[in-house]
Coordinates of C-alpha atoms in Angstrom, one line a residue:
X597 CA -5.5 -10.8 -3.4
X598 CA -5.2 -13.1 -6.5
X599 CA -2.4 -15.2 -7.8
X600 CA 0.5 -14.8 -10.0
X601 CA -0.8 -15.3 -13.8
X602 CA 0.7 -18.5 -15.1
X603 CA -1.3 -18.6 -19.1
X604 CA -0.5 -15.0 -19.3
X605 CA 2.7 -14.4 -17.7
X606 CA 4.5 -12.9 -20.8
X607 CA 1.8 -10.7 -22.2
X608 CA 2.5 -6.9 -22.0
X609 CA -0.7 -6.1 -20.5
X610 CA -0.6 -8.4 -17.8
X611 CA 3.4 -7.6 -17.2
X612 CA 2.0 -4.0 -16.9
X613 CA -0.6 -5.1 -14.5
X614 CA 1.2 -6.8 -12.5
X615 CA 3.6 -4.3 -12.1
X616 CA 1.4 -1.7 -11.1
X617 CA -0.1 -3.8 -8.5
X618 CA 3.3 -3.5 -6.8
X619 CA 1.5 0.0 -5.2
X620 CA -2.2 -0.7 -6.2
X621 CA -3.7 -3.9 -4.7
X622 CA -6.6 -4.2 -6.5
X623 CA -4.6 -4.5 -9.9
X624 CA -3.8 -7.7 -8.5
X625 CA -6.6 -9.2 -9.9
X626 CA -8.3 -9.0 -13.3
X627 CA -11.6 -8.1 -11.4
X628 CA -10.2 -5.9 -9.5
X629 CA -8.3 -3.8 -12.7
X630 CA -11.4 -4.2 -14.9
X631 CA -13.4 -2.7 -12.2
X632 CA -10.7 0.3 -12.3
X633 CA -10.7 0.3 -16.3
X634 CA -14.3 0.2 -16.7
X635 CA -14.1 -3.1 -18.1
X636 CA -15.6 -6.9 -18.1
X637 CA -13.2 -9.3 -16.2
X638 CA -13.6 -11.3 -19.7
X639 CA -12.5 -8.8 -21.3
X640 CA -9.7 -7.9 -20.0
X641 CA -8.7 -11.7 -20.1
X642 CA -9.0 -11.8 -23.8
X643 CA -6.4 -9.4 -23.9
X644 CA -4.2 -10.9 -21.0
X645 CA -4.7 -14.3 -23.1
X646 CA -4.1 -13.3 -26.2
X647 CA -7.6 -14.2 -27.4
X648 CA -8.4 -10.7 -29.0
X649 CA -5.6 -9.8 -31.2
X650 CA -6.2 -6.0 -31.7
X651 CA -7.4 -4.7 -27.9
X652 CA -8.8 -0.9 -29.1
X653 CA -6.6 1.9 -28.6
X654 CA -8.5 3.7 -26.4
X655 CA -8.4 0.5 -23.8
X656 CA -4.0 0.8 -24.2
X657 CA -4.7 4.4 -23.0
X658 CA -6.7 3.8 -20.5
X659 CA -4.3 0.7 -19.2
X660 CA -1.1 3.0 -19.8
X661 CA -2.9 5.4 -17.8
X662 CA -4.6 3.2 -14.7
X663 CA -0.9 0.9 -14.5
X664 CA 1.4 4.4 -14.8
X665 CA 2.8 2.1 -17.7
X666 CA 3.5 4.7 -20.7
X667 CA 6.1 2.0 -22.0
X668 CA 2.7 0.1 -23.1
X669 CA 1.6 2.4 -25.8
X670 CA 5.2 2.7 -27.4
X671 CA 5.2 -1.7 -27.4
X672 CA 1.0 -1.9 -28.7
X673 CA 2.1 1.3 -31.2
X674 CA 5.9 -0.9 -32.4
X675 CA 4.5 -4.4 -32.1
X676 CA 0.7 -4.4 -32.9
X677 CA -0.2 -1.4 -34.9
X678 CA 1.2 -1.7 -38.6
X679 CA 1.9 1.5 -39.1
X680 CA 4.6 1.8 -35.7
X681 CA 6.3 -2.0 -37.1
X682 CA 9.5 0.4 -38.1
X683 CA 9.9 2.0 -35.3
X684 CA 12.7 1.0 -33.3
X685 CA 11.7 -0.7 -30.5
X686 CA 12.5 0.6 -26.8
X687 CA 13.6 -1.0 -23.7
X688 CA 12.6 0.5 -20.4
X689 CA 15.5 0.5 -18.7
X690 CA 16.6 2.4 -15.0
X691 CA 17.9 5.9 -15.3
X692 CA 21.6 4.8 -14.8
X693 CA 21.7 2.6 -17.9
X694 CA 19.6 5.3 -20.0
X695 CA 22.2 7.9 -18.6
X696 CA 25.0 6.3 -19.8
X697 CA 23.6 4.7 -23.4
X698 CA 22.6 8.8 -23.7
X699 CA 26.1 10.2 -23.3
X700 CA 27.8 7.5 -25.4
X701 CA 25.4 8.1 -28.0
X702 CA 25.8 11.9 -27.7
X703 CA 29.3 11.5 -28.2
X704 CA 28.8 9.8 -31.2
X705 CA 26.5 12.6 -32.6
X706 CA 29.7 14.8 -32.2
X707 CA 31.9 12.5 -34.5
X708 CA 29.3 13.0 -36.9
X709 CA 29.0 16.6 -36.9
X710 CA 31.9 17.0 -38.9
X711 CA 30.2 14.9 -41.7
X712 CA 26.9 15.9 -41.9
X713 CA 28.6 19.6 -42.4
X714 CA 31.0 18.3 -45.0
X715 CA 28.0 16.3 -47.2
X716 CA 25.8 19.0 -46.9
X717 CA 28.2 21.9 -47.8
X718 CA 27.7 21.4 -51.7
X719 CA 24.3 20.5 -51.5
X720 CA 25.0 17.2 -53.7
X721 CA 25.6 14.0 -52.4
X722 CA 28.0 12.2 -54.1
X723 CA 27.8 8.3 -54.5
X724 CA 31.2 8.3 -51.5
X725 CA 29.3 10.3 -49.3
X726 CA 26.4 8.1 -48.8
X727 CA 27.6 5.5 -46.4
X728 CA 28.7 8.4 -44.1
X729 CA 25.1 10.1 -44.4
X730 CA 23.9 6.5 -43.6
X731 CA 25.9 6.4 -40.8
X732 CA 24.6 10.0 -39.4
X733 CA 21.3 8.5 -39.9
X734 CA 21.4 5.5 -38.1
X735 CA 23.0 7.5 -35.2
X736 CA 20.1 10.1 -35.5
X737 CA 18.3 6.9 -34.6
X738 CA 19.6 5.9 -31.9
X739 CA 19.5 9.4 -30.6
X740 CA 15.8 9.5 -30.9
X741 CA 15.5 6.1 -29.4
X742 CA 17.6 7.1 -26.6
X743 CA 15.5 10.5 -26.3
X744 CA 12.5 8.3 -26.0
X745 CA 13.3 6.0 -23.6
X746 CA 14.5 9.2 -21.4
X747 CA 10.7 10.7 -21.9
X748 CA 9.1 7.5 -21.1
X749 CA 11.2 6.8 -18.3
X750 CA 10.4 10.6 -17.0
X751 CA 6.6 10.1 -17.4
X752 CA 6.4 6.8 -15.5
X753 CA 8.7 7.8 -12.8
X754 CA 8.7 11.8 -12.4
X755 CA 5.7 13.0 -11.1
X756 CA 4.6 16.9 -11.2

């Protein structure tokens, strides 16, 4: 069994792997999860080290997929990938907490109603309208983020 990761403790792939080794002992150690990843131990330090700055997509699948951690392609896609940088970032959270943050948000989505009917109903959007249609769309946001932390909460904990 190896030992608790002190250089690499607060990377997202060795987080991930270290989680996962909770039910998989042989994801306690970087041999032992390169071995199941089809990887060099080096290798998978460099990315537990930070020493390769862009790890290739098809490796975050394949760790999202060996350490049941789906919350890892979300974080490489909204913190390493340029093209995800705007995308609100998500917080894995248990489904109590998600439950909750979805019915207040929900609620808010039927304040809004009201508005989005009452800007849309000319078809013009006048210059007094737009901080409401702002505020539909930043709660549109946080419906989607709320909707995907649901889905990735789902996929790492419901199993078919």
């Amino acid at each position: 069994m190896g030992c608790s990761p002190t250089k690499a403790a607060s990377n997202m792939y060795c987080k991930c792997r270290m989680a996962a080794a909770k039910y998989n002992d042989k994801l306690n150690s970087r041999e032992g999860a390169a071995e199941l990843l089809g990887l060099s131990p080096s290798t998978l330090a460099s990315y537990e080290l930070d020493l390769t700055k862009v790890v290739p997509v098809e490796n975050i699948a394949l760790m999202a997929d060996v350490y049941n951690a789906p919350e890892l392609r979300r974080w490489y896609c909204t913190n390493v990938c340029p093209l995800g940088e705007d995308m609100p970032k998500l917080e894995l959270a248990e489904l109590d907490r998600i439950t909750v943050r979805t019915l207040a948000t929900l609620k808010n989505i039927s304040e809004i109603k009201d508005d989005l009917i009452d800007i849309a109903a000319d078809g013009v959007i006048s210059p007094d309208e737009k901080p409401r249609l702002n505020n539909i769309i930043e709660t549109l946001k946080e419906v989607s983020a709320v909707a995907q932390t649901l889905m990735i909460w789902a996929e790492k904990n419901v199993k078919e």
